[in-house]
Coordinates of C-alpha atoms in Angstrom, one line a residue:
Chain A
X5 CA -13.5 6.8 -21.7
X6 CA -10.7 7.0 -24.6
X7 CA -7.4 5.7 -23.9
X8 CA -4.4 5.8 -26.3
X9 CA -2.0 3.0 -26.0
X10 CA 1.8 4.2 -26.9
X11 CA 3.6 1.2 -28.0
X12 CA 7.2 1.4 -26.8
X13 CA 9.8 -1.3 -28.6
X14 CA 13.4 -1.5 -28.8
X15 CA 13.4 -2.6 -32.3
X16 CA 13.0 0.3 -35.2
X17 CA 9.4 -0.5 -36.4
X18 CA 8.0 -3.2 -38.3
X19 CA 10.3 -5.6 -39.8
X20 CA 11.5 -4.4 -43.1
X21 CA 11.2 -7.7 -45.1
X22 CA 7.4 -8.5 -45.9
X23 CA 8.4 -12.0 -47.0
X24 CA 10.3 -12.7 -43.8
X25 CA 9.2 -15.1 -41.1
X26 CA 9.5 -12.5 -38.3
X27 CA 7.2 -10.1 -40.3
X28 CA 4.5 -13.0 -40.7
X29 CA 4.5 -13.6 -36.8
X30 CA 4.5 -10.0 -36.0
X31 CA 1.5 -9.6 -38.3
X32 CA -0.2 -12.7 -36.8
X33 CA 0.0 -11.5 -33.2
X34 CA -0.8 -8.1 -33.9
X35 CA -3.7 -9.1 -35.9
X36 CA -5.1 -11.5 -33.2
X37 CA -4.8 -8.7 -30.5
X38 CA -6.6 -6.0 -32.7
X39 CA -9.2 -8.7 -33.9
X40 CA -10.0 -9.4 -30.0
X41 CA -10.4 -5.7 -29.1
X42 CA -12.5 -5.0 -32.3
X43 CA -14.8 -7.8 -31.4
X44 CA -15.2 -6.7 -27.8
X45 CA -16.1 -3.3 -29.2
X46 CA -13.3 -1.2 -27.8
X47 CA -11.1 -0.6 -30.6
X48 CA -11.4 2.6 -32.4
X49 CA -8.2 2.8 -34.6
X50 CA -4.8 1.5 -34.4
X51 CA -1.5 1.6 -36.7
X52 CA 2.2 0.8 -36.6
X53 CA 4.4 4.0 -37.1
X54 CA 7.4 4.4 -39.6
X55 CA 10.7 3.7 -37.9
X56 CA 11.8 6.4 -35.5
X57 CA 15.3 6.5 -37.3
X58 CA 13.2 8.2 -40.3
X59 CA 11.3 10.6 -38.3
X60 CA 11.7 14.4 -38.7
X61 CA 11.3 16.6 -35.8
X62 CA 9.8 20.1 -36.1
X63 CA 10.3 22.9 -33.4
X64 CA 9.6 26.5 -34.2
X65 CA 11.4 28.9 -32.0
X66 CA 11.7 32.9 -32.5
X67 CA 9.6 32.3 -35.4
X68 CA 12.2 30.0 -37.1
X69 CA 11.3 26.4 -38.2
X70 CA 13.8 24.1 -36.9
X71 CA 13.9 20.5 -38.3
X72 CA 15.8 17.5 -36.9
X73 CA 16.5 14.2 -38.4
X74 CA 15.4 11.7 -36.0
X75 CA 12.8 11.4 -33.2
X76 CA 12.1 14.2 -30.4
X77 CA 13.9 12.1 -27.8
X78 CA 16.7 9.6 -28.0
X79 CA 15.3 6.9 -25.9
X80 CA 16.0 3.2 -26.0
X81 CA 12.3 2.5 -26.5
X82 CA 10.7 4.5 -29.2
X83 CA 7.2 4.7 -30.0
X84 CA 6.5 2.0 -32.7
X85 CA 2.7 2.0 -33.0
X86 CA -0.5 3.2 -31.2
X87 CA -3.9 1.8 -30.5
X88 CA -7.0 4.0 -29.5
X89 CA -9.7 2.2 -27.5
X90 CA -12.6 3.1 -25.9
X91 CA -13.0 1.3 -22.3
X92 CA -15.2 1.8 -19.4
X93 CA -12.3 2.4 -16.9
X94 CA -8.7 2.3 -16.6
X95 CA -9.0 -1.5 -15.3
X96 CA -10.4 -2.4 -18.6
X97 CA -8.0 -0.4 -20.7
X98 CA -5.1 -2.0 -18.7
X99 CA -6.4 -5.6 -19.6
X100 CA -6.3 -4.7 -23.1
X101 CA -3.0 -3.3 -23.2
X102 CA -1.5 -6.4 -21.7
X103 CA -3.0 -8.3 -24.7
X104 CA -0.6 -6.2 -27.1
X105 CA 2.4 -8.0 -28.2
X106 CA 4.5 -4.9 -27.7
X107 CA 3.9 -5.4 -23.8
X108 CA 5.8 -8.8 -24.1
X109 CA 8.9 -7.4 -25.8
X110 CA 8.8 -3.5 -24.8
X111 CA 6.2 -1.6 -22.9
X112 CA 2.6 -0.1 -23.6
X113 CA 2.1 3.3 -22.0
X114 CA -1.4 3.8 -21.3
X115 CA -2.9 7.5 -21.5
X116 CA -6.6 8.8 -21.0
X117 CA -7.4 11.0 -23.8
X118 CA -9.0 14.2 -22.5
X119 CA -12.3 15.4 -23.6
X120 CA -10.9 19.0 -24.4
X121 CA -13.2 21.8 -22.7
X122 CA -13.5 25.0 -24.7
X123 CA -12.1 27.9 -22.5
X124 CA -14.8 29.5 -20.4
Chain B
X25 CA -19.4 7.4 -4.8
X26 CA -20.3 5.4 -7.8
X27 CA -21.6 8.2 -9.7
X28 CA -19.2 10.6 -9.2
X29 CA -15.5 9.5 -10.3
X30 CA -14.0 12.2 -8.4
X31 CA -12.9 11.4 -5.0
X32 CA -12.6 15.0 -3.6
X33 CA -16.2 15.8 -4.6
X34 CA -17.3 12.6 -3.1
X35 CA -15.6 13.2 0.2
X36 CA -17.4 16.6 0.6
X37 CA -20.8 15.4 -0.5
X38 CA -20.7 12.7 2.0
X39 CA -19.4 14.8 4.7
X40 CA -22.1 17.2 4.1
X41 CA -24.6 14.5 4.1
X42 CA -23.2 13.4 7.8
X43 CA -23.5 16.9 9.1
X44 CA -27.2 17.0 7.9
X45 CA -27.7 13.5 9.4
X46 CA -26.3 14.8 12.8
X47 CA -28.3 17.9 12.9
X48 CA -31.5 16.4 11.6
X49 CA -31.8 12.7 13.2
X50 CA -31.9 13.8 16.9
X51 CA -35.0 15.6 15.8
X52 CA -36.7 13.3 13.6
X53 CA -35.4 10.0 15.0
X54 CA -33.0 7.9 13.0
X55 CA -34.4 6.7 9.7
X56 CA -35.3 3.0 9.2
X57 CA -32.1 2.4 6.9
X58 CA -29.6 5.2 8.0
X59 CA -27.0 4.2 5.2
X60 CA -29.4 4.4 2.5
X61 CA -30.6 7.8 3.7
X62 CA -27.2 9.0 3.9
X63 CA -26.3 7.7 0.5
X64 CA -29.3 9.2 -0.9
X65 CA -28.8 12.4 0.4
X66 CA -25.2 12.2 -0.4
X67 CA -26.2 11.6 -4.1
X68 CA -28.2 14.8 -4.1
X69 CA -25.4 16.9 -2.6
X70 CA -22.8 15.4 -5.0
X71 CA -24.8 16.9 -7.9
X72 CA -24.9 20.4 -6.1
X73 CA -21.2 20.0 -5.5
X74 CA -20.6 19.1 -9.0
X75 CA -22.4 22.1 -10.2
X76 CA -20.8 24.4 -7.5
X77 CA -17.2 23.1 -8.6
X78 CA -17.9 23.9 -12.1
X79 CA -18.8 27.4 -11.2
X80 CA -15.8 27.6 -8.5
X81 CA -13.0 26.5 -11.2
X82 CA -13.6 29.7 -12.9
X83 CA -13.6 31.8 -9.9
X84 CA -10.7 30.1 -8.5
X85 CA -8.8 30.7 -11.9
X86 CA -9.6 34.4 -11.8
X87 CA -8.4 34.6 -8.1
X88 CA -5.1 32.7 -9.1
X89 CA -4.9 35.3 -11.8
X90 CA -5.1 38.1 -9.4
X91 CA -2.6 36.4 -6.8
X92 CA -0.1 35.5 -9.7
X93 CA -0.1 32.0 -9.1
X94 CA -0.5 29.1 -11.5
X95 CA -4.0 28.2 -12.7
X96 CA -5.1 24.5 -12.7
X97 CA -8.5 24.7 -14.5
X98 CA -8.6 20.9 -14.2
X99 CA -7.8 20.5 -10.6
X100 CA -9.9 22.4 -8.1
X101 CA -7.8 23.1 -5.0
X102 CA -8.1 20.1 -2.7
X103 CA -7.3 18.6 -0.1
X104 CA -4.7 20.8 1.8
X105 CA -7.0 23.7 2.8
X106 CA -10.1 23.6 5.2
X107 CA -10.8 21.0 8.1
X108 CA -9.6 17.5 7.6
X109 CA -12.0 15.4 5.6
X110 CA -12.9 12.2 7.1
X111 CA -14.7 9.2 5.4
X112 CA -17.6 8.9 7.8
X113 CA -17.9 5.7 9.8
X114 CA -21.2 5.0 8.4
X115 CA -20.8 1.0 8.2
X116 CA -19.8 1.0 11.9
X117 CA -19.4 -2.6 12.1
X118 CA -16.1 -2.2 9.9
X119 CA -14.5 0.7 11.5
X120 CA -15.7 0.9 15.1
X121 CA -14.8 -2.8 15.8
X122 CA -11.0 -1.9 16.0
X123 CA -11.3 1.4 17.6
X124 CA -10.2 0.4 21.2
X125 CA -6.5 0.1 21.7
X126 CA -5.3 -2.8 23.8
X127 CA -7.5 -5.1 25.7
X128 CA -9.0 -6.6 22.6
X129 CA -12.5 -6.1 21.0
X130 CA -15.3 -5.4 23.1
X131 CA -18.1 -7.9 22.0
X132 CA -20.9 -5.8 23.3
X133 CA -19.4 -2.8 21.5
X134 CA -19.0 -4.9 18.3
X135 CA -22.7 -6.0 18.7
X136 CA -23.9 -2.6 19.2
X137 CA -21.6 -1.3 16.2
X138 CA -23.1 -4.0 14.0
X139 CA -26.5 -3.1 14.7
X140 CA -26.1 0.6 14.7
X141 CA -26.8 1.4 11.1
X142 CA -29.3 -1.0 9.8
X143 CA -26.9 -3.6 8.4
X144 CA -26.9 -5.9 11.2
X145 CA -28.6 -8.8 9.1
X146 CA -25.4 -9.9 7.0
X147 CA -27.8 -11.2 4.4
X148 CA -29.5 -8.3 3.9
X149 CA -29.0 -6.3 0.7
X150 CA -28.0 -3.2 2.6
X151 CA -25.4 -5.2 4.5
X152 CA -24.2 -6.7 1.2
X153 CA -24.2 -3.2 -0.4
X154 CA -22.3 -1.7 2.6
X155 CA -19.5 -4.4 2.2
X156 CA -19.1 -4.2 -1.4
X157 CA -18.9 -0.2 -1.0
X158 CA -16.0 -0.4 1.5
X159 CA -14.1 -3.4 -0.4
X160 CA -14.3 -1.4 -3.8
X161 CA -12.8 1.7 -1.9
X162 CA -9.9 -0.2 -0.3
X163 CA -9.3 -1.9 -3.8
X164 CA -9.4 1.4 -5.5
X165 CA -7.0 2.9 -2.8
X166 CA -4.6 0.0 -3.3
X167 CA -4.8 -0.1 -7.2
X168 CA -1.6 -1.4 -8.8
X169 CA -1.7 2.0 -11.1
X170 CA -0.5 3.8 -7.8
X171 CA 2.9 3.7 -6.8
X172 CA 3.2 1.9 -3.3
X173 CA 3.6 5.3 -1.2
X174 CA 0.5 6.8 -2.8
X175 CA -1.5 3.5 -2.2
X176 CA -0.5 3.6 1.5
X177 CA -1.5 7.5 1.8
X178 CA -4.7 7.0 -0.2
X179 CA -5.8 4.2 2.3
X180 CA -5.0 6.0 5.4
X181 CA -6.9 9.1 4.1
X182 CA -10.1 7.6 2.7
X183 CA -10.4 4.5 4.4
X184 CA -8.9 5.1 8.0
X185 CA -10.0 8.7 7.8
X186 CA -6.6 10.3 9.0
X187 CA -6.0 13.9 8.0
X188 CA -3.4 15.0 5.7
X189 CA -1.4 16.5 8.6
X190 CA -1.6 13.2 10.5
X191 CA -0.4 11.1 7.8
X192 CA 2.3 13.4 6.9
X193 CA 3.5 13.4 10.5
X194 CA 3.2 9.4 10.5
X195 CA 5.6 9.3 7.6
X196 CA 7.8 12.2 8.2
X197 CA 7.5 14.2 5.5
X198 CA 6.3 17.9 5.2
X199 CA 2.6 18.4 5.3
X200 CA 2.7 20.0 1.7
X201 CA 4.6 16.9 0.4
X202 CA 1.9 14.6 1.7
X203 CA -0.8 17.0 0.3
X204 CA 0.7 16.9 -3.1
X205 CA 0.9 13.1 -3.1
X206 CA -2.7 12.8 -2.2
X207 CA -3.9 15.6 -4.8
X208 CA -1.8 13.6 -7.5
X209 CA -3.2 10.3 -6.6
X210 CA -6.8 11.7 -6.6
X211 CA -5.9 13.5 -9.9
X212 CA -4.9 10.1 -11.4
X213 CA -8.4 8.7 -10.1
X214 CA -10.0 11.2 -12.1
X215 CA -7.5 11.6 -15.1
X216 CA -6.8 7.9 -15.7
X217 CA -10.5 6.8 -15.1
X218 CA -9.9 4.6 -12.2
X219 CA -13.5 3.6 -11.1
X220 CA -14.7 1.9 -8.0
X221 CA -15.2 -1.7 -8.7
X222 CA -14.5 -5.2 -7.6
X223 CA -11.4 -6.7 -9.3
X224 CA -12.2 -9.4 -11.6
X225 CA -12.2 -13.0 -10.2
X226 CA -8.5 -13.8 -12.1
X227 CA -7.1 -10.5 -10.4
X228 CA -8.4 -11.1 -7.0
X229 CA -5.5 -12.8 -5.3
X230 CA -3.0 -10.5 -6.6
X231 CA -5.3 -7.5 -5.6
X232 CA -5.9 -8.7 -2.1
X233 CA -2.0 -9.3 -1.9
X234 CA -1.7 -5.5 -2.6
X235 CA -4.2 -4.4 0.0
X236 CA -2.6 -6.8 2.7
X237 CA 0.9 -5.3 1.7
X238 CA -0.2 -1.7 2.2
X239 CA -1.7 -2.9 5.5
X240 CA 1.5 -4.4 6.5
X241 CA 3.6 -1.5 5.5
X242 CA 1.5 0.9 7.5
X243 CA 1.9 -1.5 10.6
X244 CA 5.6 -2.0 10.2
X245 CA 6.2 1.8 10.0
X246 CA 4.3 2.0 13.4
X247 CA 5.9 -1.0 14.9
X248 CA 9.3 0.3 14.2
X249 CA 9.6 3.8 12.8
X250 CA 12.2 4.1 10.2
X251 CA 13.0 7.5 11.4
X252 CA 12.3 10.1 14.2
X253 CA 12.8 10.1 18.0
X254 CA 10.3 7.2 19.0
X255 CA 10.6 3.6 18.1
X256 CA 6.9 3.1 18.0
X257 CA 4.2 5.2 16.3
X258 CA 1.1 3.8 18.0
X259 CA -1.4 5.5 16.0
X260 CA -0.1 3.8 12.9
X261 CA -0.3 0.2 14.5
X262 CA -3.9 1.1 15.4
X263 CA -4.8 2.3 12.1
X264 CA -3.2 -0.9 10.5
X265 CA -5.3 -3.2 13.1
X266 CA -8.3 -1.4 12.5
X267 CA -7.9 -1.8 8.4
X268 CA -7.2 -5.7 9.1
X269 CA -10.0 -6.0 11.4
X270 CA -12.3 -4.4 8.5
X271 CA -10.6 -6.6 5.7
X272 CA -11.4 -9.8 8.0
X273 CA -14.8 -9.0 8.2
X274 CA -15.3 -8.0 4.6
X275 CA -13.4 -11.0 3.2
X276 CA -14.2 -13.9 5.7
X277 CA -13.2 -16.8 3.1
X278 CA -9.4 -15.5 3.0
X279 CA -7.4 -17.3 5.4
X280 CA -4.3 -14.8 4.6
X281 CA -6.4 -11.9 5.4
X282 CA -7.4 -13.3 9.1
X283 CA -3.6 -14.3 9.2
X284 CA -2.4 -10.8 8.7
X285 CA -4.8 -9.6 11.6
X286 CA -3.4 -12.4 13.7
X287 CA 0.0 -11.4 13.2
X288 CA -0.6 -7.6 13.9
X289 CA -2.4 -8.7 17.1
X290 CA 0.1 -11.0 18.2
X291 CA 3.0 -8.5 17.4
X292 CA 1.4 -5.5 18.7
X293 CA 0.4 -7.3 21.9
X294 CA 4.1 -6.7 22.9
X295 CA 3.9 -3.1 22.6
X296 CA 4.2 -1.9 26.1
X297 CA 7.4 -4.2 26.5
X298 CA 9.3 -3.2 23.7
X299 CA 10.9 -0.1 24.9
X300 CA 12.5 0.8 28.1
X301 CA 12.4 3.9 30.2
X302 CA 14.9 5.8 28.2
X303 CA 13.0 4.8 24.8
X304 CA 15.4 2.5 23.9
X305 CA 14.7 -0.9 22.2
X306 CA 14.4 -4.1 24.3
X307 CA 15.1 -7.3 22.8
X308 CA 12.5 -9.9 22.7
X309 CA 14.4 -12.2 25.0
X310 CA 14.8 -9.6 27.5
X311 CA 11.2 -8.2 27.3
X312 CA 8.9 -8.3 30.7
X313 CA 6.2 -10.8 29.2
X314 CA 4.0 -9.6 32.1
X315 CA 3.5 -6.5 30.0
X316 CA 2.1 -8.3 27.0
X317 CA -1.6 -7.7 26.3
X318 CA -3.1 -11.2 26.9
X319 CA -6.3 -10.5 25.5
X320 CA -4.9 -9.7 22.1
X321 CA -2.7 -12.7 22.3
X322 CA -5.8 -14.9 22.7
X323 CA -7.5 -13.3 20.1
X324 CA -4.7 -13.7 17.7
X325 CA -4.0 -17.2 18.4
X326 CA -7.7 -18.0 17.9
X327 CA -7.8 -16.3 14.6
X328 CA -4.6 -18.0 13.3
X329 CA -5.9 -21.5 14.3
X330 CA -9.2 -20.8 12.4
X331 CA -7.2 -19.5 9.3
X332 CA -4.7 -22.5 9.5
X333 CA -7.7 -25.0 9.5
X334 CA -8.8 -23.7 6.1
X335 CA -5.7 -25.6 4.9
X336 CA -4.3 -22.6 2.6
X337 CA -1.1 -21.6 4.3
X338 CA 0.6 -18.4 3.0
X339 CA 3.3 -15.9 4.4
X340 CA 0.9 -13.9 6.7
X341 CA 0.0 -17.1 8.3
X342 CA 3.4 -18.4 8.7
X343 CA 4.6 -15.1 10.3
X344 CA 1.7 -15.1 12.5
X345 CA 2.4 -18.7 13.5
X346 CA 6.0 -17.6 14.2
X347 CA 4.8 -14.7 16.3
X348 CA 2.4 -17.2 18.2
X349 CA 5.5 -19.3 19.1
X350 CA 6.9 -16.3 21.0
X351 CA 3.5 -15.4 22.5
X352 CA 2.9 -19.0 23.8
X353 CA 6.1 -18.9 25.6
X354 CA 5.9 -17.8 29.1
X355 CA 9.4 -16.8 29.1
X356 CA 12.3 -16.6 26.5
X357 CA 13.9 -19.5 27.5
X358 CA 10.9 -21.7 26.9
X359 CA 10.7 -20.5 23.3
X360 CA 10.4 -23.4 20.7
X361 CA 13.1 -22.3 18.4
X362 CA 13.1 -25.5 16.5
X363 CA 9.4 -25.0 15.5
X364 CA 10.5 -21.4 14.6
X365 CA 13.3 -22.4 12.4
X366 CA 11.1 -24.9 10.7
X367 CA 8.3 -22.1 10.1
X368 CA 10.9 -20.0 8.5
X369 CA 12.0 -22.8 6.4
X370 CA 8.4 -23.3 5.3
X371 CA 8.1 -19.1 4.7
X372 CA 11.3 -19.2 2.3
X373 CA 9.2 -21.1 -0.1
X374 CA 6.8 -18.1 -0.3
X375 CA 9.2 -15.5 0.4
X376 CA 12.5 -16.4 -0.9
X377 CA 14.5 -13.4 0.7
X378 CA 17.8 -13.1 2.4
X379 CA 15.8 -11.3 5.2
X380 CA 13.9 -14.5 5.9
X381 CA 17.1 -16.6 5.7
X382 CA 18.8 -14.3 8.0
X383 CA 15.9 -14.8 10.4
X384 CA 16.1 -18.5 10.0
X385 CA 19.8 -18.2 11.0
X386 CA 18.8 -16.6 14.2
X387 CA 16.2 -19.4 14.8
X388 CA 18.5 -22.1 14.1
X389 CA 21.2 -20.6 16.1
X390 CA 18.9 -20.3 19.0
X391 CA 18.0 -24.2 18.7
X392 CA 21.2 -25.5 17.4
X393 CA 23.9 -23.4 18.8
X394 CA 25.5 -19.9 17.6
X395 CA 27.9 -21.6 15.8
X396 CA 25.3 -23.3 13.2
X397 CA 23.5 -20.1 12.9
X398 CA 26.5 -18.1 12.1
X399 CA 27.0 -20.4 9.3
X400 CA 23.9 -19.6 7.7
X401 CA 24.2 -15.7 8.5
X402 CA 27.7 -15.7 7.0
X403 CA 26.1 -17.3 4.0
X404 CA 23.5 -14.7 3.6
X405 CA 25.6 -11.7 4.5
X406 CA 27.2 -11.9 1.1
X407 CA 24.0 -10.8 -0.4
X408 CA 24.9 -7.1 -1.4
X409 CA 21.5 -5.4 -0.1
X410 CA 21.7 -7.4 3.2
X411 CA 25.1 -6.1 3.8
X412 CA 23.7 -2.8 4.4
X413 CA 21.0 -3.9 6.8
X414 CA 22.0 -3.1 10.2
X415 CA 20.0 -6.0 11.7
X416 CA 22.1 -8.5 10.1
X417 CA 25.2 -7.2 11.7
X418 CA 23.3 -6.9 15.1
X419 CA 22.2 -10.6 14.8
X420 CA 26.0 -11.4 13.8
X421 CA 27.2 -9.7 16.8
X422 CA 24.9 -11.4 19.0
X423 CA 25.7 -14.7 17.7
X424 CA 29.5 -14.1 17.9
X425 CA 29.2 -12.6 21.7
X426 CA 27.5 -16.0 22.6
X427 CA 30.4 -18.0 21.1
X428 CA 32.7 -15.7 23.3
X429 CA 34.2 -13.9 20.4
X430 CA 33.7 -10.6 22.0
X431 CA 35.9 -8.3 19.7
X432 CA 34.6 -9.5 16.5
X433 CA 31.2 -9.0 18.2
X434 CA 31.9 -5.5 19.0
X435 CA 33.2 -4.9 15.5
X436 CA 29.9 -6.3 14.1
X437 CA 28.1 -3.9 16.3
X438 CA 30.0 -0.9 15.1
X439 CA 29.4 -1.9 11.4
X440 CA 25.7 -1.9 12.5
X441 CA 26.1 1.7 13.8
X442 CA 27.9 2.9 10.7
X443 CA 24.8 1.7 8.6
X444 CA 22.6 4.4 10.2
X445 CA 20.0 2.4 12.4
X446 CA 17.2 4.1 14.3
X447 CA 17.6 6.0 17.3
X448 CA 16.4 3.3 19.4
X449 CA 18.5 0.7 17.9
X450 CA 21.6 3.0 18.5
X451 CA 21.0 3.3 22.2
X452 CA 20.6 -0.6 22.1
X453 CA 23.9 -1.1 20.0
X454 CA 26.2 1.4 22.0
X455 CA 25.1 -0.1 25.4
X456 CA 26.1 -3.6 24.0
X457 CA 29.5 -2.4 22.6
X458 CA 30.0 -0.9 26.2
X459 CA 29.1 -4.1 27.7
X460 CA 31.4 -6.3 25.3
X461 CA 34.6 -3.9 25.5
X462 CA 34.1 -3.1 29.3
X463 CA 33.9 0.4 28.7
X464 CA 30.3 1.6 30.0
X465 CA 30.7 5.1 28.5
X466 CA 32.7 4.5 25.5
X467 CA 32.6 7.0 22.7
X468 CA 31.2 5.2 19.9
X469 CA 30.0 8.1 17.8

């Protein structure tokens, strides 16, 4: 079953300075976690996201497109990245979610991915 | 159950299989391995049901549209409508053993139950599979992905076989609310992919802990109902003991599991003596110990001793040991309060909560005098949450009155009243205030 991990962290995305020690540490931590999932054959795809402060939110109301600067909801922990996995069941997904660095500093929301049925 | 991840359909399938068994067995005679037969038939019926459900959703949607209600294509309507579905007592050894209330287990009945379904030989693959199935079900119902309230509801429904209405009544919520809670939980099993499986070895301790907590919550609610007119809800105590018995058989190597069973038996043994004729609480010290169930006490003590011999003490064994201190005393005056205080001192290391400390204070007061106990209680009383706990003030009031500080005692009782205690406690508190202030019919409302 496919699960999407939404990585929530308080900071605003990946450390900006690629040369910084913080960047190296974060890179190493995520690489290790992703490598383990890949090796176990559960990882489908993963990526960090651009900072939520640079997001643009699109809404269409009464045929009018409304753009807002920033994320859809102003919450303390924004989504900073995602991981898509394929696991046997929730227990397995939860185990992997706990290995993701964001789980230590923020939280990882585990959502099952629905196999969409076409309407009858 | 393994092949269908959807609990609602599995329940339907097994119930139909059981109905088939009931009508066919008397004529054909019981098959050699009833459990295997049932599972085989159930699997067939599950496939039928899955196909029928697929067709039903479309019909339901159409019906919903006609009725003008919301359509839930992913959620066929269950479990509120129709007769209560019960998880069949297929593995009789697990569920029948605790069925008799009072008087402890009937060894003859247990033996009969154990052999009734072909799983009597514990070494047989059939027996092992039955145990595994039951455990997996219990672990699933108590999965940490569910909120605690959902775990309790699921366990009572799927493991104990209580109806939605019974569970709703037990926790004093409307049936519709409980039905929704159960439906959400079952939906989560399907949507989030929670499967029936034994937890990984490294998770076992935590997951067993979660199961024990569910059982304990059920018992506590039955032992001292948090709302409603009656102090005791016997059916919940019975369900909890039944669960604990099942767990003790399923997990024989876990002393905390038998420790919990011991605790429940030793505590429930006092049921008949805990409430007086007006439905008011009777303090442990004032209970007629002749009304205590001797057989349950004997069984509880035996279980506790066996558990302690494993040399892995834990909170439930300690709680049981404290209960045993009371149950072994012929009367209140003979209670070994020093031992109880020491046990609470040990319990604090496993459960460092102000509640445990408050109980320790009372034990110390009883062994060293109320002044010593009051010192501990006053220290503990500063804890913000505990200040809102009626029992703390009742305990303080008791110690104060023993010290002859009647006015302060009455004041503490009044504080307890303001904190909205249960109806049974209310009656007791009002009576005590009356005794202290000399006003038998004092207006304390």
